[in-house]
């Protein structure tokens, strides 16, 4: 027997309509290309998004078409975020930090019909125009008429000004209803191995994810929250915040392109931001700025960190020096992206000092809706004892079932689980801790060593700014850990002293056999240390010895 409840679909437009009707005056604030502050409201944003649908229709955009964006976090980008899926098209966010060849590949693979591009990326556009001309018909610069740049497009491609298109369109449009399983957005993983792969979100997965991240034990979003996502809207939907903010009527503050410590601190304080989200590198930059300038964070109470493991220093320094809680979330493009968040249960709520920091290093427990387990190489589930580590697999309504262009279900195992490629432990309370990406695990004499655990110790050393531990081939043990460290500005690193700082913190056989001091480490387009490149360069370090 079916229930007798109304069956309104979970559509992205319903989130926006809710914000416009019930939080009409709540603000969307953004930093513009010219470094000025632009203010609008959720009701105005909804109205302009309808105009944008009308403008896109004039460009020939239809349901199911891919609408590409190359843009920072800003209001116009947000309008595309809502207009494209709202009309049944697909918002395809592209990471501009990728290599131009990869960007060209992604645009062609997605067969984007139109690109919405921030002024910062007009040179990039010139570089890829020839490669993408078979699919992209129209390029819309996200600016006003007076700011239109000179862009060398390929013959047949048309250049437009966003504000002019919107001014010429009306807002006479009703958001249509359709199947909630319709595709809404597309995002490619940064392809640290092989070509980038597309993850195709649906309205249903996006709305459910937005509800989940808004919950109290995750972002705890309210109509009184003022949230600033530093995480770019081109990187996994800015962790779902553009949707979750509208869902809750929160004020959304978009930082534009200046993401350095000084710019962020200033924007946080002038816009009375209460909560922010981003990767550890951003928070280390902010911390450095606060310490050197003496500036304070006046209103920020919580920071969500994710994308790579947060070093203990980050958690301690923000808590002890600035009264800000740095909280760990974990996820990936294939998970929309948030899968776990570290909020205490009763047993952890009384922790303080070192024990609290140790616990906060864990990536957290699953958001309701997601299930997870760790398995061994025979796909047998491992115990939740906080010690056994194995491959982390997940399932749930906002987990991908296949990559774009592949058969539905092809990314899952026979029981419907998705292998994350991460290696983790889970403790008896269900708190998961990433020890490595599976391809980064160090296998020494048949036993596994966690590179993240070693990196956390290395970056706690006062002379070390950044550290990476990789597996280097070894004649006797197969692989042994090799530590690469970048000195802090003005400091010199004594490798022996760094090694001594490991004593008593991990088993003796976990200690790196060597330390190499380097000026910098290579990073991926999403700001993670590129361990593949490091392995290629240093894999045979111990063999050469
Ligand atoms: P890519 O970096 O390949 O584009 P994602 O941005 O989707 O892919 O990154 C997902 C990966 O980032 C996860 O599989 C995990 O390895 C890592 N990651 C994400 N959050 C955390 C975290 N809080 N701690 C450690 N690693 C994390």
XYZ file of C-alpha atoms and ligand atoms in Angstrom:
572
model
C 0.000 0.000 0.000
C 1.346 3.438 -0.887
C 1.318 6.306 1.580
C -1.149 9.077 1.019
C 1.224 12.004 1.155
C 1.887 14.655 -1.491
C 4.704 13.702 -3.787
C 6.447 16.973 -4.568
C 9.786 16.171 -6.176
C 13.036 17.153 -4.500
C 14.001 19.836 -7.007
C 16.740 22.452 -6.705
C 14.282 25.166 -7.769
C 12.170 24.407 -4.685
C 15.112 25.351 -2.462
C 15.489 28.670 -4.246
C 11.752 29.352 -4.262
C 11.682 28.683 -0.519
C 14.545 31.120 0.091
C 12.934 33.784 -2.107
C 9.512 33.500 -0.450
C 10.423 32.862 3.183
C 13.843 34.519 3.475
C 13.263 37.215 0.902
C 15.491 39.807 2.534
C 18.301 37.466 3.620
C 21.437 38.518 1.817
C 23.838 37.112 -0.714
C 27.010 39.183 -0.471
C 29.936 38.833 -2.836
C 33.361 40.251 -3.538
C 33.526 41.341 -7.165
C 36.332 41.143 -9.698
C 37.003 44.828 -9.007
C 37.267 44.068 -5.260
C 34.073 45.888 -4.361
C 31.248 44.348 -2.318
C 28.031 43.458 -4.103
C 24.860 42.852 -2.097
C 21.647 41.210 -3.137
C 18.902 39.117 -1.531
C 17.610 35.600 -2.039
C 14.405 36.992 -3.584
C 16.339 39.128 -6.063
C 18.635 36.209 -6.838
C 15.629 34.003 -7.619
C 14.185 36.686 -9.897
C 17.481 37.105 -11.756
C 17.839 33.343 -12.074
C 14.486 33.285 -13.872
C 15.755 36.022 -16.185
C 18.845 33.956 -16.797
C 16.710 30.982 -17.836
C 14.980 33.230 -20.352
C 18.352 34.476 -21.607
C 19.722 30.914 -21.891
C 16.636 29.857 -23.818
C 17.435 32.634 -26.335
C 20.921 31.119 -26.693
C 19.241 27.826 -27.556
C 19.969 26.031 -24.278
C 17.541 23.187 -23.716
C 16.818 20.550 -21.087
C 19.732 18.180 -20.604
C 22.284 20.575 -22.168
C 25.538 21.065 -20.303
C 26.174 24.640 -19.217
C 29.844 25.113 -18.316
C 31.198 27.605 -15.778
C 34.748 28.850 -15.222
C 34.202 31.132 -12.272
C 35.049 32.087 -8.712
C 32.496 32.194 -5.892
C 30.244 35.102 -6.845
C 26.630 36.104 -7.363
C 26.474 35.621 -11.129
C 27.980 32.151 -10.746
C 25.304 31.398 -8.133
C 22.604 32.469 -10.583
C 23.936 29.942 -13.116
C 23.998 27.343 -10.285
C 20.235 27.756 -9.911
C 19.081 28.716 -13.413
C 20.688 25.818 -15.305
C 19.303 22.934 -13.204
C 16.093 24.873 -12.536
C 15.244 24.729 -16.255
C 16.321 21.070 -16.545
C 19.788 21.763 -17.955
C 23.039 20.767 -16.195
C 25.420 23.149 -14.457
C 28.916 21.931 -15.246
C 31.452 23.603 -12.951
C 35.009 23.461 -14.316
C 38.128 23.797 -12.176
C 40.148 26.621 -13.789
C 43.273 25.566 -11.890
C 43.574 22.424 -13.995
C 45.998 22.271 -16.892
C 44.441 23.891 -20.026
C 44.696 20.527 -21.823
C 42.584 18.911 -19.110
C 40.099 21.782 -19.233
C 39.753 21.372 -22.995
C 39.292 17.625 -22.525
C 36.611 18.135 -19.854
C 34.634 20.700 -21.885
C 34.648 18.374 -24.893
C 33.862 15.276 -22.863
C 30.886 17.039 -21.272
C 29.975 18.588 -24.658
C 29.276 21.946 -23.040
C 27.142 24.142 -25.307
C 27.814 27.387 -23.516
C 30.469 28.613 -21.087
C 29.965 31.258 -18.399
C 33.379 32.731 -17.665
C 34.783 35.141 -15.051
C 37.007 37.949 -16.289
C 40.059 36.359 -14.622
C 39.816 33.457 -17.016
C 39.625 35.282 -20.350
C 43.296 34.473 -21.115
C 42.568 30.801 -20.377
C 39.622 30.980 -22.743
C 41.898 32.213 -25.501
C 44.161 29.210 -24.893
C 41.420 26.591 -25.163
C 39.071 28.216 -27.714
C 40.397 26.234 -30.640
C 40.164 22.919 -28.776
C 36.537 23.381 -27.697
C 35.057 24.987 -30.812
C 33.217 21.828 -31.912
C 30.895 21.943 -28.902
C 30.879 25.414 -27.381
C 28.753 27.841 -29.383
C 28.453 30.691 -26.911
C 30.729 32.218 -24.319
C 29.194 34.549 -21.747
C 31.537 36.789 -19.776
C 30.306 37.237 -16.196
C 30.550 41.040 -16.142
C 28.841 44.270 -17.120
C 29.020 45.811 -20.578
C 31.750 48.264 -19.592
C 34.088 45.485 -18.467
C 33.882 43.282 -21.563
C 37.364 41.994 -22.393
C 38.922 41.285 -25.768
C 38.824 37.520 -26.191
C 40.130 35.663 -29.216
C 37.477 32.996 -29.790
C 37.486 30.471 -32.606
C 35.424 31.250 -35.749
C 31.760 30.401 -35.190
C 31.853 31.024 -31.434
C 29.889 33.981 -30.120
C 30.925 36.225 -27.229
C 28.278 37.745 -24.912
C 28.106 40.003 -21.898
C 26.217 38.470 -18.958
C 24.621 41.657 -17.687
C 23.519 42.664 -21.189
C 21.912 39.245 -21.736
C 20.068 39.578 -18.445
C 18.989 43.162 -19.089
C 17.534 42.091 -22.424
C 15.562 39.195 -20.900
C 12.366 39.197 -18.830
C 11.623 37.125 -15.755
C 8.302 35.786 -16.980
C 9.025 32.177 -16.124
C 7.665 29.490 -13.799
C 10.086 26.904 -12.512
C 8.976 23.630 -14.091
C 8.355 20.361 -12.215
C 10.036 17.217 -13.487
C 11.492 13.928 -12.220
C 13.690 14.535 -9.181
C 16.208 12.032 -10.568
C 16.965 14.392 -13.478
C 20.646 15.344 -13.729
C 21.366 18.763 -12.233
C 25.122 19.307 -12.128
C 28.359 17.828 -13.360
C 31.786 18.004 -11.761
C 34.998 16.276 -12.822
C 37.450 14.850 -10.316
C 40.829 16.473 -10.657
C 42.296 13.303 -12.097
C 45.377 12.852 -9.962
C 45.515 9.491 -11.747
C 44.465 9.268 -15.388
C 41.973 11.514 -17.130
C 39.402 13.472 -15.096
C 36.113 11.621 -14.592
C 32.700 13.290 -14.428
C 30.297 12.904 -11.518
C 26.714 13.668 -12.525
C 24.526 14.810 -9.623
C 20.739 14.713 -9.624
C 18.192 17.106 -8.130
C 17.286 14.459 -5.571
C 20.881 13.765 -4.510
C 21.623 17.488 -4.285
C 18.579 18.363 -2.179
C 19.114 15.430 0.196
C 22.794 16.365 0.553
C 21.819 19.981 1.279
C 19.468 18.849 4.060
C 22.173 16.614 5.500
C 24.970 19.204 5.590
C 22.640 21.770 7.158
C 21.992 19.515 10.196
C 23.144 20.597 13.680
C 25.962 18.045 13.902
C 27.307 19.190 10.544
C 27.177 22.886 9.549
C 24.326 23.708 11.933
C 22.953 26.241 9.460
C 20.261 28.674 10.550
C 18.561 31.766 9.198
C 20.893 33.748 11.461
C 24.073 32.061 10.116
C 26.424 34.001 7.888
C 28.399 31.403 5.988
C 31.392 32.021 3.735
C 32.498 29.086 1.590
C 36.179 29.531 0.757
C 35.963 26.190 -0.991
C 35.370 27.137 -4.613
C 32.042 26.649 -6.331
C 34.077 24.921 -9.068
C 35.153 22.248 -6.588
C 32.311 19.845 -5.765
C 29.508 22.377 -5.468
C 31.400 24.331 -2.788
C 30.564 21.379 -0.533
C 26.833 21.938 -1.093
C 26.803 25.292 0.705
C 25.167 27.324 -2.100
C 22.162 24.980 -1.786
C 22.212 24.509 2.002
C 22.330 28.284 2.572
C 19.170 28.846 0.505
C 17.500 25.862 2.163
C 17.961 27.420 5.595
C 17.712 31.086 4.630
C 21.262 31.712 5.805
C 23.239 34.691 4.552
C 25.705 33.536 1.929
C 28.983 35.449 1.661
C 31.012 34.741 -1.485
C 34.687 35.730 -1.389
C 35.530 36.074 -5.096
C 39.091 35.428 -6.149
C 41.178 36.761 -3.249
C 41.589 33.845 -0.842
C 44.762 34.885 0.996
C 44.772 35.271 4.782
C 44.576 39.077 4.811
C 41.666 39.305 2.344
C 39.737 36.567 4.122
C 40.244 38.018 7.610
C 39.028 41.431 6.408
C 35.963 40.006 4.666
C 35.137 37.742 7.628
C 35.103 40.714 9.973
C 33.320 43.278 7.798
C 30.618 40.787 6.820
C 30.262 39.373 10.366
C 30.775 35.815 9.070
C 29.948 33.133 11.656
C 31.105 30.011 9.848
C 33.433 29.138 7.001
C 34.556 26.091 5.017
C 37.742 25.287 3.113
C 40.901 23.214 2.786
C 43.730 23.180 5.377
C 46.080 25.247 3.167
C 43.635 28.154 3.298
C 43.417 27.966 7.094
C 47.188 27.787 7.467
C 47.406 30.947 5.339
C 44.796 32.647 7.511
C 46.562 31.574 10.702
C 49.871 32.943 9.454
C 48.209 36.262 8.644
C 46.451 36.519 12.023
C 49.642 35.754 13.910
C 51.772 38.217 11.993
C 49.220 41.062 11.863
C 47.747 40.658 15.344
C 44.271 40.834 13.789
C 41.408 38.901 15.444
C 38.412 37.063 14.044
C 35.497 38.960 15.553
C 32.551 36.749 14.661
C 33.790 33.451 13.185
C 33.081 30.662 15.639
C 33.570 27.565 13.523
C 35.626 26.498 10.563
C 34.968 23.322 8.596
C 38.138 21.867 7.136
C 38.288 19.085 4.565
C 39.802 17.981 1.280
C 42.960 16.769 2.979
C 43.914 15.943 6.549
C 44.089 18.886 8.949
C 47.337 18.997 10.939
C 46.958 19.164 14.753
C 48.545 22.608 14.794
C 45.544 24.014 12.934
C 43.062 22.668 15.459
C 45.139 23.756 18.485
C 46.113 27.209 17.262
C 42.621 28.302 16.212
C 41.070 26.943 19.424
C 43.681 28.208 21.886
C 44.653 31.516 20.260
C 41.420 32.588 18.545
C 38.557 30.645 20.182
C 37.558 29.138 16.838
C 36.619 25.445 16.530
C 38.249 23.798 13.517
C 36.082 20.815 12.606
C 36.949 18.011 10.246
C 34.711 16.888 7.424
C 35.532 14.255 4.859
C 34.182 13.660 1.416
C 34.919 13.440 -2.252
C 33.523 14.552 -5.601
C 31.715 11.201 -5.884
C 29.888 11.938 -2.586
C 28.445 15.358 -3.502
C 30.876 15.701 -1.502
C 30.267 15.373 2.266
C 30.269 11.881 3.799
C 31.410 12.357 7.399
C 31.730 15.157 9.934
C 33.451 15.171 13.295
C 30.902 16.379 15.843
C 31.102 14.879 19.326
C 28.737 12.279 20.711
C 28.092 12.273 24.453
C 31.278 10.318 25.133
C 33.498 12.882 23.360
C 31.808 16.060 24.526
C 33.900 16.274 27.708
C 37.285 15.874 26.006
C 39.799 18.674 26.375
C 43.407 19.516 25.556
C 45.495 16.868 23.833
C 42.770 14.210 23.983
C 40.352 16.589 22.266
C 42.876 17.391 19.531
C 43.635 13.715 19.016
C 39.926 13.047 18.573
C 39.423 16.048 16.276
C 42.052 14.658 13.902
C 39.524 11.988 12.944
C 37.426 12.701 9.883
C 34.243 11.948 11.793
C 31.068 9.907 11.689
C 28.733 9.488 8.739
C 25.978 11.924 7.910
C 22.625 10.196 8.265
C 21.862 8.704 4.840
C 25.403 7.502 4.195
C 26.682 4.128 5.351
C 30.348 3.143 5.443
C 32.584 0.162 6.178
C 36.245 -0.768 5.924
C 37.215 -3.952 4.115
C 40.363 -6.009 3.577
C 41.746 -7.086 0.202
C 39.146 -9.918 0.042
C 36.349 -7.373 0.560
C 35.717 -8.770 4.075
C 34.526 -6.205 6.594
C 37.094 -5.216 9.234
C 36.291 -4.471 12.884
C 35.527 -0.984 14.204
C 38.282 -1.001 16.803
C 40.096 2.192 15.789
C 43.171 0.151 14.867
C 42.436 -2.117 11.890
C 42.744 -0.196 8.677
C 41.270 -1.112 5.357
C 39.656 0.236 2.202
C 36.811 2.596 2.973
C 33.615 1.911 1.022
C 30.367 3.870 1.172
C 26.806 3.903 -0.088
C 23.897 6.280 0.078
C 21.550 8.490 -1.952
C 24.205 11.128 -2.706
C 26.979 8.691 -3.684
C 27.758 8.281 -7.408
C 26.765 4.995 -9.025
C 28.798 5.515 -12.225
C 30.978 8.121 -13.911
C 29.555 10.344 -16.623
C 29.233 8.400 -19.842
C 29.502 4.990 -18.129
C 26.805 2.389 -17.455
C 24.665 3.087 -14.326
C 26.032 1.096 -11.393
C 29.419 0.524 -13.018
C 31.314 2.291 -10.200
C 29.872 -0.041 -7.548
C 30.696 -3.532 -6.320
C 28.192 -6.396 -6.484
C 26.535 -5.269 -3.244
C 26.219 -1.652 -4.306
C 29.158 -0.193 -2.345
C 31.468 2.477 -3.755
C 35.191 2.097 -3.042
C 36.481 5.525 -2.065
C 40.162 4.814 -2.684
C 40.843 5.905 0.888
C 42.259 3.728 3.638
C 40.792 4.300 7.088
C 40.132 3.057 10.603
C 36.734 3.267 12.313
C 36.549 3.400 16.111
C 33.880 1.674 18.237
C 31.844 4.929 18.322
C 31.818 5.076 14.506
C 34.408 7.842 14.068
C 36.392 7.237 10.885
C 40.003 8.322 10.428
C 41.705 8.429 7.050
C 45.203 6.999 7.219
C 45.960 7.307 3.530
C 44.741 7.196 -0.006
C 45.115 3.544 -0.980
C 47.730 4.400 -3.575
C 49.747 6.340 -0.987
C 49.874 3.627 1.676
C 53.393 2.507 2.608
C 53.760 -1.260 2.811
C 56.841 -2.080 4.841
C 57.594 -5.780 5.280
C 53.921 -6.594 4.633
C 52.674 -4.132 7.291
C 50.996 -0.802 6.528
C 52.288 2.543 7.673
C 50.056 5.642 7.612
C 51.646 8.565 5.791
C 49.100 11.017 7.246
C 50.022 10.062 10.828
C 53.692 10.716 10.050
C 52.954 13.996 8.257
C 50.952 15.235 11.245
C 53.967 14.686 13.499
C 56.364 16.311 11.040
C 54.301 19.509 10.665
C 54.097 19.836 14.448
C 57.849 20.557 14.420
C 58.429 24.321 14.726
C 60.809 24.488 11.732
C 58.517 22.599 9.330
C 55.961 24.410 7.161
C 54.746 21.468 5.086
C 55.521 17.758 4.935
C 54.822 14.742 2.745
C 55.620 11.115 3.436
C 55.826 8.761 0.492
C 56.632 5.104 -0.062
C 60.134 4.634 -1.459
C 61.262 1.230 -2.733
C 63.499 -0.703 -0.370
C 65.628 -3.812 -1.052
C 64.738 -5.533 2.219
C 61.334 -4.155 3.267
C 59.751 -3.565 -0.190
C 58.862 -0.011 0.824
C 59.997 2.371 3.532
C 58.670 5.832 4.423
C 60.578 8.808 3.065
C 59.851 12.236 4.558
C 60.024 15.429 2.507
C 59.846 18.693 4.424
C 59.582 22.360 3.490
C 61.151 24.767 6.029
C 59.162 27.636 7.488
C 60.266 31.032 6.195
C 63.505 32.054 7.926
C 64.097 28.634 9.528
C 66.592 25.877 8.788
C 65.672 22.239 9.196
C 67.965 19.792 10.962
C 66.791 16.385 9.626
C 68.021 14.467 12.697
C 66.176 16.761 15.027
C 62.964 16.331 13.014
C 63.381 12.553 13.206
C 63.911 12.728 16.959
C 60.555 14.493 17.288
C 58.886 11.232 16.154
C 60.231 9.268 19.101
C 57.570 7.848 21.375
C 54.761 9.013 19.068
C 54.675 6.035 16.695
C 56.126 2.526 16.568
C 59.860 2.633 15.902
C 59.528 0.810 12.591
C 57.176 3.559 11.336
C 59.974 6.166 11.509
C 61.032 7.516 8.091
C 64.464 6.204 7.085
C 65.435 9.573 5.645
C 64.394 13.217 5.559
C 64.827 15.369 2.471
C 64.540 19.140 2.774
C 62.925 20.741 -0.285
C 62.022 24.336 -1.137
C 58.437 23.422 -2.039
C 56.095 20.503 -2.674
C 54.034 20.069 -5.862
C 50.253 20.561 -5.472
C 47.214 19.428 -7.457
C 44.567 21.782 -8.805
C 42.612 21.251 -5.600
C 45.566 22.160 -3.393
C 46.607 18.654 -2.335
C 50.198 17.469 -2.275
C 50.858 15.645 -5.528
C 52.271 12.431 -4.138
C 52.324 10.756 -7.526
C 54.858 13.310 -8.752
C 56.899 12.892 -5.555
C 56.902 9.118 -5.911
C 58.075 9.397 -9.495
C 60.931 11.638 -8.416
C 61.990 9.923 -5.151
C 60.746 6.324 -5.504
C 64.270 4.925 -5.803
C 65.879 7.067 -3.133
C 66.752 4.075 -0.914
C 67.790 1.907 -3.866
C 70.304 4.557 -4.917
C 71.688 4.482 -1.380
P 40.392 15.008 -6.182
O 41.311 15.627 -5.165
O 40.937 13.745 -6.796
O 39.733 15.941 -7.087
P 38.290 15.091 -4.332
O 38.410 16.539 -4.271
O 36.974 14.480 -4.541
O 39.184 14.456 -5.398
O 39.018 14.543 -3.057
C 38.595 13.427 -2.375
C 39.694 12.898 -1.524
O 40.249 13.893 -0.685
C 39.231 11.824 -0.571
O 39.105 10.592 -1.205
C 40.333 11.869 0.484
O 41.464 11.141 0.067
C 40.697 13.317 0.529
N 40.042 13.970 1.647
C 38.904 14.670 1.649
N 38.628 15.153 2.867
C 39.621 14.749 3.675
C 39.923 14.920 5.058
N 39.148 15.626 5.862
N 41.046 14.337 5.532
C 41.842 13.611 4.736
N 41.625 13.426 3.442
C 40.527 13.977 2.902
